Coordinates of C-alpha atoms in Angstrom, one line a residue:
Chain A
M1 CA -43.4 -181.1 -26.2
G2 CA -40.0 -181.4 -24.5
S3 CA -38.6 -184.8 -23.6
I4 CA -38.7 -185.9 -19.9
I5 CA -35.9 -188.2 -19.0
L6 CA -35.3 -189.8 -15.6
V7 CA -31.9 -191.3 -14.7
T8 CA -31.8 -193.4 -11.6
G9 CA -29.1 -195.5 -9.9
G10 CA -27.3 -196.2 -6.6
A11 CA -24.7 -194.0 -5.0
R12 CA -21.7 -193.5 -7.3
S13 CA -23.3 -195.4 -10.1
G14 CA -22.4 -192.7 -12.6
K15 CA -26.0 -191.4 -12.9
S16 CA -25.0 -187.7 -12.9
A17 CA -22.5 -188.1 -15.6
I18 CA -24.9 -190.1 -17.8
A19 CA -27.6 -187.4 -17.1
E20 CA -25.2 -184.6 -18.0
G21 CA -24.2 -186.2 -21.3
R22 CA -27.9 -186.9 -22.1
T23 CA -28.8 -183.2 -21.3
L24 CA -26.0 -181.7 -23.5
S25 CA -27.0 -184.0 -26.3
L26 CA -30.3 -182.2 -26.3
G27 CA -28.7 -178.7 -26.6
S28 CA -26.2 -176.4 -24.9
P29 CA -25.7 -174.3 -22.9
A30 CA -27.9 -176.2 -20.5
V31 CA -29.3 -175.3 -17.1
Y32 CA -28.2 -177.2 -14.1
V33 CA -30.9 -177.1 -11.4
A34 CA -29.0 -178.0 -8.2
T35 CA -31.2 -179.1 -5.3
A36 CA -28.2 -179.8 -3.0
Q37 CA -27.8 -177.7 0.1
A38 CA -24.4 -177.8 1.8
F39 CA -25.0 -178.4 5.5
D40 CA -21.5 -179.7 6.3
A41 CA -18.0 -180.1 4.8
E42 CA -18.7 -183.5 3.3
M43 CA -21.6 -182.2 1.3
E44 CA -19.7 -179.1 0.3
E45 CA -16.9 -181.3 -1.1
R46 CA -19.5 -183.4 -3.1
I47 CA -21.1 -180.2 -4.5
A48 CA -17.7 -178.8 -5.5
A49 CA -16.6 -182.1 -7.1
H50 CA -19.8 -182.2 -9.2
R51 CA -19.4 -178.5 -10.2
A52 CA -15.8 -179.0 -11.1
R53 CA -16.7 -181.8 -13.5
R54 CA -19.2 -179.6 -15.4
G55 CA -17.7 -177.1 -17.8
D56 CA -18.7 -173.8 -19.5
E57 CA -21.7 -175.4 -21.2
W58 CA -23.7 -175.1 -18.0
R59 CA -25.4 -172.4 -16.1
T60 CA -26.2 -173.3 -12.5
H61 CA -29.4 -172.5 -10.8
A62 CA -29.6 -173.6 -7.1
E63 CA -33.1 -174.4 -5.9
P64 CA -33.5 -176.6 -2.9
L65 CA -37.3 -176.5 -2.7
D66 CA -39.2 -174.7 -5.5
L67 CA -38.4 -177.1 -8.3
C68 CA -41.6 -176.1 -10.3
G69 CA -40.6 -172.5 -10.0
A70 CA -37.1 -173.3 -11.3
L71 CA -38.6 -175.2 -14.2
A72 CA -40.8 -172.2 -15.1
L73 CA -37.8 -169.9 -15.7
T74 CA -37.1 -171.4 -19.2
D75 CA -35.5 -170.0 -22.3
G76 CA -35.8 -173.2 -24.3
S77 CA -32.5 -174.7 -23.0
P78 CA -32.5 -178.3 -21.7
R79 CA -32.6 -178.5 -17.9
L80 CA -30.9 -181.1 -15.7
V81 CA -32.4 -181.5 -12.2
D82 CA -29.8 -183.1 -9.8
C83 CA -31.3 -184.6 -7.8
L84 CA -34.9 -185.5 -6.8
T85 CA -33.8 -187.4 -3.7
L86 CA -32.2 -184.3 -2.2
W87 CA -35.2 -182.3 -3.2
L88 CA -37.4 -184.8 -1.4
S89 CA -35.1 -184.7 1.6
N90 CA -35.2 -180.8 1.6
L91 CA -39.0 -180.9 1.4
I92 CA -39.3 -183.3 4.4
L93 CA -36.8 -181.4 6.5
S94 CA -38.6 -178.1 5.9
E95 CA -41.9 -179.9 6.7
R96 CA -43.5 -179.3 3.4
D97 CA -46.2 -181.7 2.0
W98 CA -44.0 -183.7 -0.3
Q99 CA -46.9 -185.6 -1.8
A100 CA -48.5 -182.4 -2.9
E101 CA -45.2 -181.2 -4.2
A102 CA -44.6 -184.4 -6.1
A103 CA -48.0 -184.2 -7.7
R104 CA -47.3 -180.6 -8.7
L105 CA -43.9 -181.6 -10.2
V106 CA -45.6 -184.4 -12.3
E107 CA -48.1 -181.8 -13.6
T108 CA -45.3 -179.3 -14.3
L109 CA -43.3 -181.9 -16.2
G110 CA -46.3 -182.7 -18.4
A111 CA -46.4 -179.0 -19.5
Q112 CA -42.7 -178.5 -20.4
A113 CA -41.8 -177.1 -23.9
S114 CA -38.1 -177.9 -23.6
P115 CA -36.4 -181.1 -22.3
V116 CA -35.9 -181.9 -18.6
V117 CA -33.5 -184.6 -17.4
L118 CA -33.9 -185.6 -13.8
V119 CA -31.5 -187.6 -11.6
T120 CA -32.8 -189.7 -8.7
N121 CA -31.5 -192.4 -6.5
E122 CA -32.2 -196.1 -5.9
V123 CA -32.4 -196.3 -2.1
G124 CA -34.7 -199.3 -1.5
A125 CA -32.5 -202.3 -2.4
G126 CA -30.8 -202.8 1.0
I127 CA -31.9 -204.4 4.2
V128 CA -34.9 -202.6 5.9
P129 CA -33.4 -199.8 7.9
E130 CA -33.8 -200.0 11.7
N131 CA -34.4 -196.2 11.8
R132 CA -38.1 -195.4 11.3
L133 CA -37.4 -192.1 9.5
A134 CA -35.1 -193.9 7.1
R135 CA -37.9 -196.3 6.3
L136 CA -40.3 -193.5 5.7
F137 CA -37.8 -191.7 3.5
R138 CA -37.1 -194.7 1.4
D139 CA -40.8 -195.3 0.9
A140 CA -41.3 -191.6 -0.1
A141 CA -38.3 -191.8 -2.5
G142 CA -39.6 -194.9 -4.1
L143 CA -43.1 -193.5 -4.6
L144 CA -41.7 -190.2 -6.0
N145 CA -39.5 -192.2 -8.4
Q146 CA -42.5 -194.2 -9.6
Q147 CA -44.6 -191.1 -10.2
V148 CA -41.8 -189.3 -12.1
A149 CA -41.0 -192.5 -14.1
Q150 CA -44.6 -192.7 -15.2
A151 CA -44.5 -189.1 -16.4
A152 CA -41.2 -189.6 -18.2
D153 CA -40.6 -190.4 -21.8
E154 CA -37.4 -192.3 -21.0
V155 CA -36.1 -193.9 -17.9
I156 CA -32.4 -195.0 -17.5
L157 CA -30.9 -197.1 -14.8
A158 CA -27.2 -196.4 -14.2
V159 CA -25.1 -199.5 -13.4
C160 CA -21.3 -199.1 -13.0
G161 CA -21.5 -195.9 -15.0
L162 CA -23.3 -197.5 -17.8
P163 CA -26.9 -196.8 -18.9
V164 CA -29.5 -199.6 -18.9
K165 CA -32.7 -198.7 -20.7
V166 CA -35.8 -199.2 -18.5
K167 CA -38.4 -197.2 -20.5
Chain B
M1 CA -48.4 -226.5 -16.8
G2 CA -49.0 -223.1 -15.1
S3 CA -46.6 -220.2 -15.6
I4 CA -44.4 -219.3 -12.6
I5 CA -43.5 -215.6 -12.6
L6 CA -41.1 -213.9 -10.1
V7 CA -41.3 -210.1 -9.6
T8 CA -38.4 -208.7 -7.7
G9 CA -37.3 -205.1 -6.8
G10 CA -36.4 -202.8 -4.0
A11 CA -38.8 -201.3 -1.4
R12 CA -41.5 -199.1 -3.2
S13 CA -40.2 -200.1 -6.6
G14 CA -43.7 -200.8 -7.7
K15 CA -43.2 -204.6 -7.7
S16 CA -46.6 -205.4 -6.1
A17 CA -48.5 -203.4 -8.7
I18 CA -46.6 -205.0 -11.5
A19 CA -47.3 -208.4 -10.1
E20 CA -51.0 -207.7 -9.6
G21 CA -51.4 -206.6 -13.2
R22 CA -49.5 -209.6 -14.4
T23 CA -51.6 -211.9 -12.3
L24 CA -55.0 -210.5 -13.5
S25 CA -53.7 -210.7 -17.1
L26 CA -53.7 -214.5 -16.5
G27 CA -57.3 -214.7 -15.3
S28 CA -59.7 -213.3 -12.7
P29 CA -60.8 -213.5 -10.0
A30 CA -57.4 -214.2 -8.7
V31 CA -56.2 -215.4 -5.3
Y32 CA -54.0 -213.1 -3.3
V33 CA -51.8 -215.2 -0.9
A34 CA -50.7 -212.7 1.7
T35 CA -47.7 -213.7 3.8
A36 CA -47.7 -210.5 5.9
Q37 CA -48.4 -210.5 9.6
A38 CA -49.2 -207.3 11.3
F39 CA -47.1 -207.0 14.4
D40 CA -47.4 -203.2 14.8
A41 CA -49.3 -200.2 13.5
E42 CA -46.8 -199.4 10.7
M43 CA -47.2 -202.9 9.3
E44 CA -51.0 -202.7 9.6
E45 CA -51.0 -199.5 7.6
R46 CA -49.0 -201.1 4.9
I47 CA -51.3 -204.1 4.7
A48 CA -54.3 -201.9 4.6
A49 CA -52.9 -199.8 1.9
H50 CA -52.1 -202.8 -0.2
R51 CA -55.6 -204.3 0.3
A52 CA -57.2 -200.9 -0.5
R53 CA -55.4 -200.9 -3.9
R54 CA -56.8 -204.3 -4.8
G55 CA -60.4 -204.5 -6.0
D56 CA -63.2 -207.0 -6.3
E57 CA -61.1 -209.2 -8.7
W58 CA -59.2 -210.6 -5.7
R59 CA -59.9 -213.2 -3.0
T60 CA -57.4 -212.9 -0.1
H61 CA -55.9 -215.9 1.6
A62 CA -53.6 -215.0 4.5
E63 CA -50.9 -217.5 5.1
P64 CA -47.7 -216.5 6.9
L65 CA -46.0 -219.9 7.0
D66 CA -47.5 -222.8 5.0
L67 CA -47.1 -221.4 1.5
C68 CA -47.2 -224.9 -0.1
G69 CA -50.4 -225.6 1.7
A70 CA -51.9 -222.4 0.4
L71 CA -50.8 -223.2 -3.2
A72 CA -52.5 -226.6 -2.9
L73 CA -55.9 -225.1 -2.4
T74 CA -56.4 -224.3 -6.1
D75 CA -59.5 -224.0 -8.3
G76 CA -57.5 -223.0 -11.4
S77 CA -57.4 -219.3 -10.6
P78 CA -54.0 -217.5 -10.9
R79 CA -52.4 -216.9 -7.5
L80 CA -50.2 -214.0 -6.4
V81 CA -47.9 -214.6 -3.5
D82 CA -46.9 -211.3 -1.8
C83 CA -44.2 -211.7 -0.6
L84 CA -41.5 -214.2 -0.3
T85 CA -39.3 -212.0 1.8
L86 CA -41.9 -211.7 4.5
W87 CA -42.5 -215.5 4.3
L88 CA -38.8 -216.1 4.8
S89 CA -38.8 -213.7 7.8
N90 CA -41.9 -215.5 9.3
L91 CA -40.1 -218.9 8.9
I92 CA -36.9 -217.6 10.5
L93 CA -38.8 -215.9 13.4
S94 CA -40.8 -219.1 14.1
E95 CA -37.5 -221.1 14.0
R96 CA -38.5 -223.3 11.0
D97 CA -35.9 -224.8 8.7
W98 CA -36.2 -222.2 5.9
Q99 CA -33.9 -224.1 3.6
A100 CA -36.1 -227.2 3.7
E101 CA -39.2 -225.0 3.2
A102 CA -37.5 -223.2 0.2
A103 CA -36.7 -226.6 -1.4
R104 CA -40.3 -227.7 -0.8
L105 CA -41.6 -224.5 -2.4
V106 CA -39.5 -225.0 -5.5
E107 CA -40.8 -228.5 -5.8
T108 CA -44.4 -227.3 -5.3
L109 CA -44.0 -224.6 -7.9
G110 CA -42.8 -227.2 -10.4
A111 CA -46.1 -229.1 -10.0
Q112 CA -48.6 -226.2 -10.4
A113 CA -51.4 -226.5 -12.9
S114 CA -52.4 -222.9 -12.8
P115 CA -50.2 -219.7 -12.7
V116 CA -48.4 -218.5 -9.7
V117 CA -46.9 -214.9 -9.6
L118 CA -44.5 -214.3 -6.6
V119 CA -43.2 -211.0 -5.3
T120 CA -39.9 -210.8 -3.6
N121 CA -37.4 -208.1 -2.5
E122 CA -33.9 -207.0 -3.5
V123 CA -32.2 -206.6 -0.1
G124 CA -28.5 -207.1 -0.9
A125 CA -27.5 -204.0 -2.8
G126 CA -26.6 -201.8 0.1
I127 CA -23.6 -201.7 2.4
V128 CA -23.0 -204.9 4.4
P129 CA -25.2 -204.5 7.5
E130 CA -23.4 -204.2 10.9
N131 CA -26.1 -206.5 12.5
R132 CA -25.2 -210.2 12.1
L133 CA -28.9 -211.3 11.9
A134 CA -29.4 -208.8 9.1
R135 CA -26.5 -210.3 7.2
L136 CA -27.8 -213.8 7.7
F137 CA -31.3 -212.6 6.5
R138 CA -30.0 -210.9 3.4
D139 CA -28.0 -214.0 2.5
A140 CA -31.0 -216.3 3.0
A141 CA -33.2 -213.9 1.0
G142 CA -30.7 -213.9 -1.9
L143 CA -30.4 -217.6 -1.9
L144 CA -34.2 -218.0 -1.8
N145 CA -34.6 -215.6 -4.7
Q146 CA -32.0 -217.5 -6.8
Q147 CA -33.8 -220.8 -6.2
V148 CA -37.3 -219.4 -7.1
A149 CA -35.9 -217.6 -10.1
Q150 CA -34.4 -220.8 -11.4
A151 CA -37.8 -222.5 -11.1
A152 CA -39.6 -219.6 -12.7
D153 CA -40.6 -219.2 -16.4
E154 CA -40.3 -215.5 -16.2
V155 CA -38.4 -213.1 -13.9
I156 CA -39.1 -209.3 -13.8
L157 CA -37.1 -206.6 -12.0
A158 CA -39.2 -203.6 -11.0
V159 CA -37.3 -200.2 -11.3
C160 CA -39.2 -197.0 -10.6
G161 CA -42.5 -198.9 -11.1
L162 CA -41.4 -200.2 -14.5
P163 CA -40.8 -203.9 -15.4
V164 CA -37.3 -204.9 -16.6
K165 CA -37.2 -208.4 -18.2
V166 CA -34.6 -210.5 -16.5
K167 CA -35.7 -214.0 -17.7
Chain C
M1 CA -6.3 -209.3 -26.7
G2 CA -8.0 -211.0 -23.8
S3 CA -11.6 -210.3 -22.9
I4 CA -12.3 -208.3 -19.7
I5 CA -15.6 -209.1 -18.2
L6 CA -17.1 -207.5 -15.1
V7 CA -19.9 -209.2 -13.2
T8 CA -21.7 -207.1 -10.6
G9 CA -24.7 -207.6 -8.3
G10 CA -25.9 -207.4 -4.7
A11 CA -25.0 -209.9 -1.9
R12 CA -26.1 -213.4 -2.8
S13 CA -27.3 -212.4 -6.3
G14 CA -25.5 -215.3 -7.8
K15 CA -22.7 -213.2 -9.3
S16 CA -19.9 -215.6 -8.4
A17 CA -21.6 -218.6 -10.0
I18 CA -22.3 -216.6 -13.2
A19 CA -18.6 -215.4 -13.2
E20 CA -17.3 -218.9 -12.7
G21 CA -19.4 -220.3 -15.6
R22 CA -18.3 -217.4 -17.8
T23 CA -14.7 -218.0 -16.9
L24 CA -14.8 -221.7 -17.6
S25 CA -16.5 -221.0 -21.0
L26 CA -13.3 -219.2 -21.9
G27 CA -11.0 -222.2 -21.1
S28 CA -10.0 -224.5 -18.3
P29 CA -8.3 -225.1 -16.0
A30 CA -8.8 -221.5 -14.9
V31 CA -7.1 -219.5 -12.2
Y32 CA -9.2 -218.3 -9.3
V33 CA -7.7 -215.1 -7.8
A34 CA -9.2 -214.9 -4.3
T35 CA -9.0 -211.5 -2.6
A36 CA -10.8 -212.7 0.5
Q37 CA -9.0 -212.7 3.9
A38 CA -10.5 -214.7 6.7
F39 CA -10.6 -212.5 9.8
D40 CA -13.3 -214.4 11.6
A41 CA -15.4 -217.6 11.5
E42 CA -18.2 -216.1 9.4
M43 CA -15.7 -215.2 6.7
E44 CA -14.0 -218.5 6.9
E45 CA -17.3 -220.2 6.3
R46 CA -18.0 -218.1 3.2
I47 CA -14.6 -218.8 1.8
A48 CA -15.0 -222.6 2.4
A49 CA -18.5 -222.6 0.8
H50 CA -17.2 -220.8 -2.3
R51 CA -14.2 -223.2 -2.6
A52 CA -16.4 -226.2 -2.1
R53 CA -18.6 -225.2 -5.1
R54 CA -15.5 -224.9 -7.4
G55 CA -14.2 -228.2 -8.7
D56 CA -10.9 -229.5 -10.2
E57 CA -11.1 -227.1 -13.1
W58 CA -9.7 -224.4 -10.8
R59 CA -6.3 -223.5 -9.4
T60 CA -6.6 -221.0 -6.5
H61 CA -4.3 -218.1 -6.1
A62 CA -5.0 -216.0 -2.9
E63 CA -3.9 -212.4 -3.2
P64 CA -5.6 -209.8 -0.9
L65 CA -3.6 -206.7 -2.1
D66 CA -1.3 -207.1 -5.2
L67 CA -3.9 -207.8 -7.8
C68 CA -1.8 -206.5 -10.6
G69 CA 1.0 -208.9 -9.5
A70 CA -1.4 -211.8 -9.5
L71 CA -2.6 -210.9 -13.0
A72 CA 1.1 -210.8 -14.2
L73 CA 1.6 -214.5 -13.3
T74 CA -0.2 -215.8 -16.4
D75 CA 0.1 -219.0 -18.5
G76 CA -2.7 -218.1 -20.9
S77 CA -5.5 -219.5 -18.7
P78 CA -8.6 -217.4 -18.0
R79 CA -8.5 -215.7 -14.6
L80 CA -11.4 -215.0 -12.3
V81 CA -10.9 -212.2 -9.7
D82 CA -13.4 -212.6 -6.8
C83 CA -13.9 -210.0 -5.7
L84 CA -13.0 -206.3 -6.3
T85 CA -15.0 -205.1 -3.3
L86 CA -12.9 -207.2 -0.8
W87 CA -9.7 -206.1 -2.6
L88 CA -10.8 -202.4 -2.1
S89 CA -11.6 -203.1 1.5
N90 CA -8.2 -204.8 2.0
L91 CA -6.5 -201.8 0.4
I92 CA -8.3 -199.3 2.6
L93 CA -7.7 -201.3 5.8
S94 CA -4.0 -201.5 5.0
E95 CA -3.9 -197.8 4.3
R96 CA -2.9 -198.1 0.6
D97 CA -3.7 -195.5 -1.9
W98 CA -6.8 -197.2 -3.4
Q99 CA -7.2 -194.6 -6.2
A100 CA -3.6 -195.2 -7.4
E101 CA -4.2 -199.0 -7.2
A102 CA -7.4 -198.7 -9.1
A103 CA -5.7 -196.7 -11.9
R104 CA -2.9 -199.3 -12.0
L105 CA -5.5 -202.1 -12.2
V106 CA -7.3 -200.5 -15.1
E107 CA -4.0 -200.1 -16.9
T108 CA -3.1 -203.7 -16.2
L109 CA -6.5 -204.9 -17.5
G110 CA -5.8 -203.1 -20.8
A111 CA -2.6 -205.1 -21.3
Q112 CA -3.9 -208.6 -20.7
A113 CA -3.3 -211.3 -23.3
S114 CA -5.8 -213.8 -21.8
P115 CA -9.3 -213.3 -20.4
V116 CA -10.0 -211.8 -16.9
V117 CA -13.4 -212.0 -15.3
L118 CA -13.9 -209.8 -12.3
V119 CA -16.6 -210.0 -9.7
T120 CA -17.8 -206.9 -7.8
N121 CA -20.7 -205.8 -5.6
E122 CA -23.5 -203.3 -5.9
V123 CA -23.3 -201.5 -2.5
G124 CA -24.9 -198.1 -3.2
A125 CA -28.7 -198.9 -3.6
G126 CA -29.7 -198.7 0.0
I127 CA -30.3 -195.8 2.3
V128 CA -27.3 -193.5 3.0
P129 CA -25.4 -195.2 5.8
E130 CA -25.1 -193.3 9.1
N131 CA -21.5 -194.4 9.4
R132 CA -19.1 -192.1 7.7
L133 CA -16.6 -194.8 6.8
A134 CA -19.4 -196.8 5.3
R135 CA -20.3 -193.8 3.1
L136 CA -16.7 -193.4 2.0
F137 CA -16.4 -197.1 1.3
R138 CA -19.6 -197.1 -0.9
D139 CA -18.3 -194.1 -2.8
A140 CA -15.0 -195.7 -3.4
A141 CA -16.6 -199.0 -4.5
G142 CA -18.9 -197.2 -6.9
L143 CA -16.0 -195.3 -8.4
L144 CA -13.9 -198.4 -8.7
N145 CA -16.8 -200.2 -10.4
Q146 CA -17.2 -197.4 -12.9
Q147 CA -13.5 -197.4 -13.8
V148 CA -13.4 -201.2 -14.3
A149 CA -16.7 -201.2 -16.2
Q150 CA -15.3 -198.6 -18.6
A151 CA -12.2 -200.8 -19.2
A152 CA -14.3 -204.0 -19.6
D153 CA -15.5 -205.5 -22.9
E154 CA -18.6 -206.9 -21.2
V155 CA -20.5 -206.0 -18.0
I156 CA -23.1 -208.2 -16.5
L157 CA -25.6 -207.4 -13.6
A158 CA -26.6 -210.5 -11.6
V159 CA -30.3 -210.4 -10.5
C160 CA -31.7 -213.5 -8.6
G161 CA -28.9 -215.6 -10.1
L162 CA -29.6 -214.5 -13.6
P163 CA -27.4 -212.4 -15.9
V164 CA -28.6 -209.1 -17.2
K165 CA -26.4 -207.6 -20.0
V166 CA -25.3 -204.1 -19.2
K167 CA -22.5 -203.7 -21.7

């Protein structure tokens, strides 16, 4: 069975770099499953900066919604999913049933034959947002993180670019 | 002397479930000291969801303000206080002297003959809030957390539903 | 070579007290390099409260911008820089090139003959701020934290006033 590794952390905590290193340590070339969708220039810049940091050892597969489908297209290479929070946001924006999708992801992760590293975000350690949608989103993100962490063999918290072992 | 255990974490980090498991490991039935007050439908939903997760092993005692009084009503069962952040919010909204109440809580915790598990929230790891009251609240919450953590025998940080030992 | 120690944490997580204790354990009197500038009464109160907690073992050196210059004025005493997030904020407000300054700081830290303890903030674990400047600031703060953490011999995360070893 393939290892399932979850890397979480705040914004700019270095979680993507940690996850990339961890993925390549499991084999290369690796597949980068990008959930980001560029809606504006700021997002495009972030995506470009992420892509620029990755080298030839990566094949990129962009998939904003059907993560389970993306994980089914496997040739034995390790996969990096970056990131679950954007995936959740995409699901909610396109009015999918995120709870059903989360359950399907957990089931899919349990059936992987090659490693999957997943990046997610810590979004719940600030003051309660005044915006109701923001509150619903942070609840959903926290619940998704718990479910994936339970299914994971390893969970890492990124702090200042450094990995802290959680599981 | 009874153990004092503090469980902290962000929103939906799984801290309540960790605290419940820890409390029941210390004896059952246990007493659930609920500090939540339902002001609106969203809050009522959260309270109901929490209550639904707990089973017959719990007796619920609702107490929004007089936490020390609630801890005095003991029959030797372990107590779970969920949560300190709502208690602090209740104190501030009812214009009590939260610093005096915090000092009284710390003193009360030092005199317990049976275990007390307390849940609190990490609220200070986001951007400085623009709202002055939100800034004052996150300062107060942080100071309260420090005082209770100092009085505690054990402190646990919940990350993605998993416990990280802090003390 | 002097030790470089980074202490991070959310607001009111007790990071300054941990950093002060760590600094004095390396020698005293110590130099307190204060980056705070009082623009309003709230800030003045915070600065005064911090100063009141420190005793005679400290000499204070206020320096909002030229941190490398402040670190050059050394007599072998340990230095405490409190804090990097305010320094970053000062740089951005005065329209300096913070990335160049961050690179210069990392270089300066690598050349220290006596210990430097630096305090910083976790600002990226809340919901994405609606304000674009706040988003840019939390990105910059996260990147600065990563660079200093990489240059540090030791990194500590403050949780409820308690130190968690990160590096």
